[in-house]
Amino acid sequence: MKRTEFKTRGVFLAYDHGLEHGPTDFTDVNVSPRYIIDIARKAEVDALILLKGSAREYYTKDIGIPLILKLNGKTNMYKGEPFSKQNCSVEEAVKLGASAVGYTVYSGSRYEKFMLSEFSRIEEKAHNIGLPVIMWSYPRGKDVHDDESIETVAYAARVAFEMGADIVKLKYPDDDNRLDWVVKAADKTKVFLAGGKKLEDQNIEEHVEKAMQAGFSGMAVGRNIWQSDDPVKRIKRIKDIIKSY
Ligand code: FBP
């Protein structure tokens, strides 16, 4: 399948929660990948993030939205030290029409060495065929005491840069006066904000505004969009903020 052109700025719509959290995040409506694809089209998001199951059944290039295929993931039934193994190959992602690939690294976990080396193999393979690589960089595990501190989030940003990621997806840190430090730590890697649990419209827009002011490149968001009553409007508002920078 021919790749759809991929931009490293804007809004990405994330929908890998069926594996990460289970259907508890879903309603009768947003449980269907078709609903999410419909939002993505109407709001003209810059990319759609799927796992291989949804991608295989629902993604086609006619949708006109670039696909980011997430190559690892785990359930939250498992409560031990975080460890997310690769469960889809770069080759399979290409077959499914992906324009980029994604992978979560839980730095600080006792299993980080496995995730870092798996990420590294994926990064080399993907870059060899011109596919951008996105790291979900989420410090987590019993040795990580404050995953939302600015220093931890900046460290997560740097991990992605040093590992060769084109884009890093990060949680919003607790000290938003120092968001520019996160961007500096990421150097050439573009920084995207993750969404988190559903917030009020105003709060999410405030986060995006502050992040963009500090030099972020966009937002990769899931629940705050497809759990909202008016997902398309929410995306459009976020897009307008991003475009104004
Ligand atoms: P949300 O915007 O819904 O938070 O999605 C972002 C994301 O990174 C998803 O891609 C992923 O499924 C989820 O968060 C993982 O969240 P966590 O590991 O914090 O439970």
PDB file of C-alpha atoms and ligand atoms in Angstrom:
ATOM      1  CA  MET A   1       0.000   0.000   0.000  1.00  0.00           C
ATOM      2  CA  LYS A   2       1.403   3.451  -0.931  1.00  0.00           C
ATOM      3  CA  ARG A   3       2.266   5.662   2.042  1.00  0.00           C
ATOM      4  CA  THR A   4       0.290   8.806   2.812  1.00  0.00           C
ATOM      5  CA  GLU A   5       2.523  11.841   3.384  1.00  0.00           C
ATOM      6  CA  PHE A   6       3.417  12.284   7.047  1.00  0.00           C
ATOM      7  CA  LYS A   7       3.817  15.609   8.891  1.00  0.00           C
ATOM      8  CA  THR A   8       5.797  16.053  12.100  1.00  0.00           C
ATOM      9  CA  ARG A   9       3.527  18.813  13.364  1.00  0.00           C
ATOM     10  CA  GLY A  10      -0.159  18.862  14.244  1.00  0.00           C
ATOM     11  CA  VAL A  11      -2.698  16.587  15.904  1.00  0.00           C
ATOM     12  CA  PHE A  12      -2.458  12.793  15.954  1.00  0.00           C
ATOM     13  CA  LEU A  13      -5.521  10.799  17.021  1.00  0.00           C
ATOM     14  CA  ALA A  14      -4.548   7.875  19.287  1.00  0.00           C
ATOM     15  CA  TYR A  15      -6.645   4.708  19.477  1.00  0.00           C
ATOM     16  CA  ASP A  16      -4.526   1.925  20.974  1.00  0.00           C
ATOM     17  CA  HIS A  17      -6.518   1.878  24.209  1.00  0.00           C
ATOM     18  CA  GLY A  18      -8.338  -1.379  23.460  1.00  0.00           C
ATOM     19  CA  LEU A  19      -5.102  -3.158  24.288  1.00  0.00           C
ATOM     20  CA  GLU A  20      -3.639  -0.720  26.838  1.00  0.00           C
ATOM     21  CA  HIS A  21      -6.764  -0.222  28.964  1.00  0.00           C
ATOM     22  CA  GLY A  22      -9.418  -2.521  27.534  1.00  0.00           C
ATOM     23  CA  PRO A  23     -12.973  -1.642  26.522  1.00  0.00           C
ATOM     24  CA  THR A  24     -13.503   0.115  29.851  1.00  0.00           C
ATOM     25  CA  ASP A  25     -12.453   3.335  28.063  1.00  0.00           C
ATOM     26  CA  PHE A  26     -15.149   2.808  25.420  1.00  0.00           C
ATOM     27  CA  THR A  27     -18.876   3.348  24.955  1.00  0.00           C
ATOM     28  CA  ASP A  28     -21.192   1.572  22.533  1.00  0.00           C
ATOM     29  CA  VAL A  29     -20.221   4.204  19.997  1.00  0.00           C
ATOM     30  CA  ASN A  30     -16.465   4.723  20.298  1.00  0.00           C
ATOM     31  CA  VAL A  31     -15.822   0.995  20.692  1.00  0.00           C
ATOM     32  CA  SER A  32     -15.846   0.876  16.901  1.00  0.00           C
ATOM     33  CA  PRO A  33     -12.673   1.827  15.007  1.00  0.00           C
ATOM     34  CA  ARG A  34     -15.023   2.995  12.241  1.00  0.00           C
ATOM     35  CA  TYR A  35     -16.252   5.807  14.514  1.00  0.00           C
ATOM     36  CA  ILE A  36     -12.669   6.902  15.221  1.00  0.00           C
ATOM     37  CA  ILE A  37     -11.759   6.876  11.530  1.00  0.00           C
ATOM     38  CA  ASP A  38     -14.813   8.967  10.817  1.00  0.00           C
ATOM     39  CA  ILE A  39     -13.673  11.568  13.388  1.00  0.00           C
ATOM     40  CA  ALA A  40     -10.155  11.511  11.923  1.00  0.00           C
ATOM     41  CA  ARG A  41     -11.498  12.211   8.429  1.00  0.00           C
ATOM     42  CA  LYS A  42     -13.972  14.896   9.411  1.00  0.00           C
ATOM     43  CA  ALA A  43     -11.468  16.743  11.575  1.00  0.00           C
ATOM     44  CA  GLU A  44      -8.607  16.114   9.126  1.00  0.00           C
ATOM     45  CA  VAL A  45      -6.162  15.026  11.797  1.00  0.00           C
ATOM     46  CA  ASP A  46      -2.519  14.812  10.815  1.00  0.00           C
ATOM     47  CA  ALA A  47      -2.214  11.112  11.664  1.00  0.00           C
ATOM     48  CA  LEU A  48      -4.151   8.214  13.118  1.00  0.00           C
ATOM     49  CA  ILE A  49      -2.517   5.848  15.625  1.00  0.00           C
ATOM     50  CA  LEU A  50      -3.710   2.248  15.483  1.00  0.00           C
ATOM     51  CA  LEU A  51      -2.580  -1.234  16.433  1.00  0.00           C
ATOM     52  CA  LYS A  52      -2.392  -3.877  13.747  1.00  0.00           C
ATOM     53  CA  GLY A  53      -5.798  -5.445  14.437  1.00  0.00           C
ATOM     54  CA  SER A  54      -7.786  -2.254  13.872  1.00  0.00           C
ATOM     55  CA  ALA A  55      -5.500  -1.189  11.042  1.00  0.00           C
ATOM     56  CA  ARG A  56      -5.914  -4.462   9.175  1.00  0.00           C
ATOM     57  CA  GLU A  57      -9.700  -4.431   9.417  1.00  0.00           C
ATOM     58  CA  TYR A  58     -10.420  -0.728   8.990  1.00  0.00           C
ATOM     59  CA  TYR A  59      -7.522   1.304   7.561  1.00  0.00           C
ATOM     60  CA  THR A  60      -7.236   1.980   3.846  1.00  0.00           C
ATOM     61  CA  LYS A  61      -5.213   4.607   2.052  1.00  0.00           C
ATOM     62  CA  ASP A  62      -8.446   6.129   0.682  1.00  0.00           C
ATOM     63  CA  ILE A  63      -9.052   7.462   4.180  1.00  0.00           C
ATOM     64  CA  GLY A  64      -6.368  10.016   3.288  1.00  0.00           C
ATOM     65  CA  ILE A  65      -4.992  10.224   6.852  1.00  0.00           C
ATOM     66  CA  PRO A  66      -1.447   8.935   7.510  1.00  0.00           C
ATOM     67  CA  LEU A  67      -1.280   5.857   9.719  1.00  0.00           C
ATOM     68  CA  ILE A  68       1.111   5.497  12.662  1.00  0.00           C
ATOM     69  CA  LEU A  69       1.267   1.817  13.451  1.00  0.00           C
ATOM     70  CA  LYS A  70       2.044   1.164  17.129  1.00  0.00           C
ATOM     71  CA  LEU A  71       4.491  -1.742  17.274  1.00  0.00           C
ATOM     72  CA  ASN A  72       4.249  -2.629  20.950  1.00  0.00           C
ATOM     73  CA  GLY A  73       1.646  -2.568  23.675  1.00  0.00           C
ATOM     74  CA  LYS A  74       0.504  -4.426  26.772  1.00  0.00           C
ATOM     75  CA  THR A  75      -2.672  -4.882  28.765  1.00  0.00           C
ATOM     76  CA  ASN A  76      -3.178  -3.328  32.174  1.00  0.00           C
ATOM     77  CA  MET A  77      -4.255  -6.682  33.590  1.00  0.00           C
ATOM     78  CA  TYR A  78      -0.553  -7.210  34.211  1.00  0.00           C
ATOM     79  CA  LYS A  79       0.491  -5.139  37.245  1.00  0.00           C
ATOM     80  CA  GLY A  80       4.216  -5.883  37.516  1.00  0.00           C
ATOM     81  CA  GLU A  81       7.163  -3.757  36.443  1.00  0.00           C
ATOM     82  CA  PRO A  82       6.149  -2.209  33.120  1.00  0.00           C
ATOM     83  CA  PHE A  83       7.338  -4.120  30.086  1.00  0.00           C
ATOM     84  CA  SER A  84       5.879  -3.681  26.634  1.00  0.00           C
ATOM     85  CA  LYS A  85       7.253  -6.077  24.003  1.00  0.00           C
ATOM     86  CA  GLN A  86       7.104  -5.612  20.275  1.00  0.00           C
ATOM     87  CA  ASN A  87       4.043  -7.322  18.811  1.00  0.00           C
ATOM     88  CA  CYS A  88       4.080  -6.100  15.212  1.00  0.00           C
ATOM     89  CA  SER A  89       6.997  -5.905  12.772  1.00  0.00           C
ATOM     90  CA  VAL A  90       8.100  -2.897  10.712  1.00  0.00           C
ATOM     91  CA  GLU A  91       7.428  -4.989   7.574  1.00  0.00           C
ATOM     92  CA  GLU A  92       3.849  -5.674   8.666  1.00  0.00           C
ATOM     93  CA  ALA A  93       3.347  -1.965   9.434  1.00  0.00           C
ATOM     94  CA  VAL A  94       4.458  -1.132   5.896  1.00  0.00           C
ATOM     95  CA  LYS A  95       2.065  -3.741   4.470  1.00  0.00           C
ATOM     96  CA  LEU A  96      -0.768  -2.166   6.435  1.00  0.00           C
ATOM     97  CA  GLY A  97       0.028   1.230   4.888  1.00  0.00           C
ATOM     98  CA  ALA A  98       1.828   2.894   7.818  1.00  0.00           C
ATOM     99  CA  SER A  99       3.563   6.217   7.200  1.00  0.00           C
ATOM    100  CA  ALA A 100       5.342   6.011  10.583  1.00  0.00           C
ATOM    101  CA  VAL A 101       5.769   3.583  13.461  1.00  0.00           C
ATOM    102  CA  GLY A 102       5.458   4.026  17.223  1.00  0.00           C
ATOM    103  CA  TYR A 103       6.815   2.252  20.269  1.00  0.00           C
ATOM    104  CA  THR A 104       6.488   2.837  24.047  1.00  0.00           C
ATOM    105  CA  VAL A 105       9.606   2.846  26.209  1.00  0.00           C
ATOM    106  CA  TYR A 106       9.102   2.698  29.980  1.00  0.00           C
ATOM    107  CA  SER A 107      12.436   4.145  31.101  1.00  0.00           C
ATOM    108  CA  GLY A 108      13.217   3.367  34.718  1.00  0.00           C
ATOM    109  CA  SER A 109      11.481  -0.001  34.606  1.00  0.00           C
ATOM    110  CA  ARG A 110      13.662  -2.983  35.431  1.00  0.00           C
ATOM    111  CA  TYR A 111      12.952  -4.062  31.844  1.00  0.00           C
ATOM    112  CA  GLU A 112      14.046  -0.809  30.178  1.00  0.00           C
ATOM    113  CA  LYS A 113      17.113  -2.457  28.620  1.00  0.00           C
ATOM    114  CA  PHE A 114      14.864  -4.769  26.580  1.00  0.00           C
ATOM    115  CA  MET A 115      12.613  -1.938  25.419  1.00  0.00           C
ATOM    116  CA  LEU A 116      15.560   0.323  24.561  1.00  0.00           C
ATOM    117  CA  SER A 117      17.255  -2.344  22.500  1.00  0.00           C
ATOM    118  CA  GLU A 118      14.005  -3.355  20.776  1.00  0.00           C
ATOM    119  CA  PHE A 119      13.283   0.315  20.037  1.00  0.00           C
ATOM    120  CA  SER A 120      16.779   0.662  18.631  1.00  0.00           C
ATOM    121  CA  ARG A 121      16.329  -2.261  16.206  1.00  0.00           C
ATOM    122  CA  ILE A 122      13.006  -0.840  15.064  1.00  0.00           C
ATOM    123  CA  GLU A 123      14.471   2.657  14.668  1.00  0.00           C
ATOM    124  CA  GLU A 124      17.302   1.408  12.445  1.00  0.00           C
ATOM    125  CA  LYS A 125      15.016  -0.755  10.324  1.00  0.00           C
ATOM    126  CA  ALA A 126      12.359   1.947   9.939  1.00  0.00           C
ATOM    127  CA  HIS A 127      14.833   4.716   9.129  1.00  0.00           C
ATOM    128  CA  ASN A 128      16.540   2.501   6.546  1.00  0.00           C
ATOM    129  CA  ILE A 129      13.286   2.501   4.585  1.00  0.00           C
ATOM    130  CA  GLY A 130      12.462   6.138   5.291  1.00  0.00           C
ATOM    131  CA  LEU A 131       9.794   5.584   7.929  1.00  0.00           C
ATOM    132  CA  PRO A 132       9.656   8.109  10.818  1.00  0.00           C
ATOM    133  CA  VAL A 133       9.731   6.710  14.352  1.00  0.00           C
ATOM    134  CA  ILE A 134       7.767   7.960  17.335  1.00  0.00           C
ATOM    135  CA  MET A 135       8.645   7.130  20.926  1.00  0.00           C
ATOM    136  CA  TRP A 136       5.993   7.126  23.644  1.00  0.00           C
ATOM    137  CA  SER A 137       8.516   7.992  26.361  1.00  0.00           C
ATOM    138  CA  TYR A 138       6.893   7.173  29.683  1.00  0.00           C
ATOM    139  CA  PRO A 139       9.237   6.779  32.697  1.00  0.00           C
ATOM    140  CA  ARG A 140       7.500   4.271  34.938  1.00  0.00           C
ATOM    141  CA  GLY A 141       8.159   1.498  37.455  1.00  0.00           C
ATOM    142  CA  LYS A 142       8.928   1.131  41.120  1.00  0.00           C
ATOM    143  CA  ASP A 143      12.163   3.162  40.860  1.00  0.00           C
ATOM    144  CA  VAL A 144      10.441   6.132  39.218  1.00  0.00           C
ATOM    145  CA  HIS A 145       9.069   8.183  42.067  1.00  0.00           C
ATOM    146  CA  ASP A 146       7.632  11.137  40.204  1.00  0.00           C
ATOM    147  CA  ASP A 147       6.894  10.507  36.552  1.00  0.00           C
ATOM    148  CA  GLU A 148       5.327  13.955  36.158  1.00  0.00           C
ATOM    149  CA  SER A 149       8.231  16.015  37.517  1.00  0.00           C
ATOM    150  CA  ILE A 150       9.770  18.338  34.984  1.00  0.00           C
ATOM    151  CA  GLU A 151      13.173  16.668  35.330  1.00  0.00           C
ATOM    152  CA  THR A 152      11.715  13.227  34.689  1.00  0.00           C
ATOM    153  CA  VAL A 153       9.742  14.423  31.666  1.00  0.00           C
ATOM    154  CA  ALA A 154      12.825  16.248  30.317  1.00  0.00           C
ATOM    155  CA  TYR A 155      14.832  13.052  30.820  1.00  0.00           C
ATOM    156  CA  ALA A 156      12.166  11.130  28.881  1.00  0.00           C
ATOM    157  CA  ALA A 157      12.496  13.676  26.073  1.00  0.00           C
ATOM    158  CA  ARG A 158      16.270  13.255  25.995  1.00  0.00           C
ATOM    159  CA  VAL A 159      16.016   9.466  25.955  1.00  0.00           C
ATOM    160  CA  ALA A 160      13.997   9.749  22.735  1.00  0.00           C
ATOM    161  CA  PHE A 161      16.544  12.089  21.128  1.00  0.00           C
ATOM    162  CA  GLU A 162      19.506   9.909  22.054  1.00  0.00           C
ATOM    163  CA  MET A 163      17.688   6.830  20.720  1.00  0.00           C
ATOM    164  CA  GLY A 164      17.076   8.477  17.348  1.00  0.00           C
ATOM    165  CA  ALA A 165      13.309   9.110  17.557  1.00  0.00           C
ATOM    166  CA  ASP A 166      11.852  11.691  15.168  1.00  0.00           C
ATOM    167  CA  ILE A 167       9.016  12.479  17.546  1.00  0.00           C
ATOM    168  CA  VAL A 168       8.563  11.943  21.267  1.00  0.00           C
ATOM    169  CA  LYS A 169       5.198  11.733  22.976  1.00  0.00           C
ATOM    170  CA  LEU A 170       5.280  12.915  26.587  1.00  0.00           C
ATOM    171  CA  LYS A 171       2.920  13.361  29.516  1.00  0.00           C
ATOM    172  CA  TYR A 172       2.209  16.910  30.666  1.00  0.00           C
ATOM    173  CA  PRO A 173       4.666  17.723  33.491  1.00  0.00           C
ATOM    174  CA  ASP A 174       3.632  19.175  36.838  1.00  0.00           C
ATOM    175  CA  ASP A 175       5.650  22.388  36.384  1.00  0.00           C
ATOM    176  CA  ASP A 176       4.423  24.000  33.200  1.00  0.00           C
ATOM    177  CA  ASN A 177       6.652  27.050  33.642  1.00  0.00           C
ATOM    178  CA  ARG A 178       9.583  24.972  32.486  1.00  0.00           C
ATOM    179  CA  LEU A 179       8.155  23.274  29.428  1.00  0.00           C
ATOM    180  CA  ASP A 180      10.845  24.912  27.311  1.00  0.00           C
ATOM    181  CA  TRP A 181      13.428  22.819  29.203  1.00  0.00           C
ATOM    182  CA  VAL A 182      11.691  19.692  27.927  1.00  0.00           C
ATOM    183  CA  VAL A 183      11.920  20.985  24.353  1.00  0.00           C
ATOM    184  CA  LYS A 184      15.619  21.835  24.799  1.00  0.00           C
ATOM    185  CA  ALA A 185      16.301  18.391  26.228  1.00  0.00           C
ATOM    186  CA  ALA A 186      14.647  16.808  23.164  1.00  0.00           C
ATOM    187  CA  ASP A 187      16.968  18.771  20.837  1.00  0.00           C
ATOM    188  CA  LYS A 188      16.107  17.776  17.217  1.00  0.00           C
ATOM    189  CA  THR A 189      13.348  15.363  18.264  1.00  0.00           C
ATOM    190  CA  LYS A 190       9.911  16.959  17.889  1.00  0.00           C
ATOM    191  CA  VAL A 191       7.894  16.988  21.071  1.00  0.00           C
ATOM    192  CA  PHE A 192       4.221  16.026  21.184  1.00  0.00           C
ATOM    193  CA  LEU A 193       1.958  16.252  24.172  1.00  0.00           C
ATOM    194  CA  ALA A 194      -0.021  13.177  25.248  1.00  0.00           C
ATOM    195  CA  GLY A 195      -3.627  13.694  26.290  1.00  0.00           C
ATOM    196  CA  GLY A 196      -4.321  11.669  29.448  1.00  0.00           C
ATOM    197  CA  LYS A 197      -7.711  11.226  31.110  1.00  0.00           C
ATOM    198  CA  LYS A 198     -10.590  13.355  29.874  1.00  0.00           C
ATOM    199  CA  LEU A 199     -10.301  17.029  30.885  1.00  0.00           C
ATOM    200  CA  GLU A 200     -12.614  19.993  30.519  1.00  0.00           C
ATOM    201  CA  ASP A 201     -12.309  21.743  27.130  1.00  0.00           C
ATOM    202  CA  GLN A 202     -10.709  24.751  28.703  1.00  0.00           C
ATOM    203  CA  ASN A 203      -8.015  22.743  30.519  1.00  0.00           C
ATOM    204  CA  ILE A 204      -6.931  20.814  27.494  1.00  0.00           C
ATOM    205  CA  GLU A 205      -6.718  23.958  25.398  1.00  0.00           C
ATOM    206  CA  GLU A 206      -4.665  25.626  28.118  1.00  0.00           C
ATOM    207  CA  HIS A 207      -2.227  22.696  28.085  1.00  0.00           C
ATOM    208  CA  VAL A 208      -1.861  22.844  24.307  1.00  0.00           C
ATOM    209  CA  GLU A 209      -1.395  26.614  24.373  1.00  0.00           C
ATOM    210  CA  LYS A 210       1.357  26.422  27.017  1.00  0.00           C
ATOM    211  CA  ALA A 211       3.068  23.524  25.280  1.00  0.00           C
ATOM    212  CA  MET A 212       3.061  25.281  21.905  1.00  0.00           C
ATOM    213  CA  GLN A 213       4.387  28.469  23.490  1.00  0.00           C
ATOM    214  CA  ALA A 214       7.310  26.433  24.808  1.00  0.00           C
ATOM    215  CA  GLY A 215       8.088  24.984  21.364  1.00  0.00           C
ATOM    216  CA  PHE A 216       6.159  21.706  21.255  1.00  0.00           C
ATOM    217  CA  SER A 217       5.141  20.501  17.794  1.00  0.00           C
ATOM    218  CA  GLY A 218       1.674  19.176  18.508  1.00  0.00           C
ATOM    219  CA  MET A 219      -0.484  16.762  20.408  1.00  0.00           C
ATOM    220  CA  ALA A 220      -1.123  13.014  20.163  1.00  0.00           C
ATOM    221  CA  VAL A 221      -4.421  12.564  21.923  1.00  0.00           C
ATOM    222  CA  GLY A 222      -7.037   9.878  22.384  1.00  0.00           C
ATOM    223  CA  ARG A 223      -9.589   9.882  25.209  1.00  0.00           C
ATOM    224  CA  ASN A 224      -9.928  13.660  25.331  1.00  0.00           C
ATOM    225  CA  ILE A 225     -11.221  13.487  21.781  1.00  0.00           C
ATOM    226  CA  TRP A 226     -13.254  10.334  21.280  1.00  0.00           C
ATOM    227  CA  GLN A 227     -14.780  10.429  24.769  1.00  0.00           C
ATOM    228  CA  SER A 228     -15.990  13.980  24.184  1.00  0.00           C
ATOM    229  CA  ASP A 229     -19.496  14.891  23.026  1.00  0.00           C
ATOM    230  CA  ASP A 230     -18.166  16.806  20.063  1.00  0.00           C
ATOM    231  CA  PRO A 231     -14.863  15.226  19.033  1.00  0.00           C
ATOM    232  CA  VAL A 232     -14.519  17.055  15.723  1.00  0.00           C
ATOM    233  CA  LYS A 233     -15.010  20.459  17.335  1.00  0.00           C
ATOM    234  CA  ARG A 234     -12.439  19.588  20.018  1.00  0.00           C
ATOM    235  CA  ILE A 235      -9.831  18.607  17.441  1.00  0.00           C
ATOM    236  CA  LYS A 236     -10.490  21.695  15.382  1.00  0.00           C
ATOM    237  CA  ARG A 237      -9.945  23.925  18.411  1.00  0.00           C
ATOM    238  CA  ILE A 238      -6.659  22.169  19.179  1.00  0.00           C
ATOM    239  CA  LYS A 239      -5.614  22.441  15.527  1.00  0.00           C
ATOM    240  CA  ASP A 240      -6.335  26.174  15.540  1.00  0.00           C
ATOM    241  CA  ILE A 241      -4.111  26.668  18.588  1.00  0.00           C
ATOM    242  CA  ILE A 242      -1.297  24.649  16.999  1.00  0.00           C
ATOM    243  CA  LYS A 243      -1.598  26.539  13.708  1.00  0.00           C
ATOM    244  CA  SER A 244      -1.304  29.869  15.509  1.00  0.00           C
ATOM    245  CA  TYR A 245       2.308  29.046  16.480  1.00  0.00           C
TER     246      TYR A 245
HETATM  247  P1  FBP B   1      -4.694   9.486  25.776  1.00  0.00           P
HETATM  248  O1  FBP B   1      -4.682  10.808  25.063  1.00  0.00           O
HETATM  249  O2  FBP B   1      -6.057   8.882  25.777  1.00  0.00           O
HETATM  250  O3  FBP B   1      -4.071   9.586  27.131  1.00  0.00           O
HETATM  251  O4  FBP B   1      -3.796   8.514  24.887  1.00  0.00           O
HETATM  252  C1  FBP B   1      -2.401   8.631  24.900  1.00  0.00           C
HETATM  253  C2  FBP B   1      -1.763   7.300  25.214  1.00  0.00           C
HETATM  254  O5  FBP B   1      -0.363   7.380  25.131  1.00  0.00           O
HETATM  255  C3  FBP B   1      -2.270   6.172  24.333  1.00  0.00           C
HETATM  256  O6  FBP B   1      -1.590   6.099  23.103  1.00  0.00           O
HETATM  257  C4  FBP B   1      -2.106   4.985  25.226  1.00  0.00           C
HETATM  258  O7  FBP B   1      -3.007   3.955  24.988  1.00  0.00           O
HETATM  259  C5  FBP B   1      -2.401   5.550  26.579  1.00  0.00           C
HETATM  260  O8  FBP B   1      -2.085   6.923  26.529  1.00  0.00           O
HETATM  261  C6  FBP B   1      -1.599   4.872  27.650  1.00  0.00           C
HETATM  262  O9  FBP B   1      -1.902   5.466  28.857  1.00  0.00           O
HETATM  263  P2  FBP B   1      -1.320   4.964  30.225  1.00  0.00           P
HETATM  264  O10 FBP B   1      -0.161   4.062  29.939  1.00  0.00           O
HETATM  265  O11 FBP B   1      -0.922   6.218  30.952  1.00  0.00           O
HETATM  266  O12 FBP B   1      -2.432   4.276  30.903  1.00  0.00           O
END
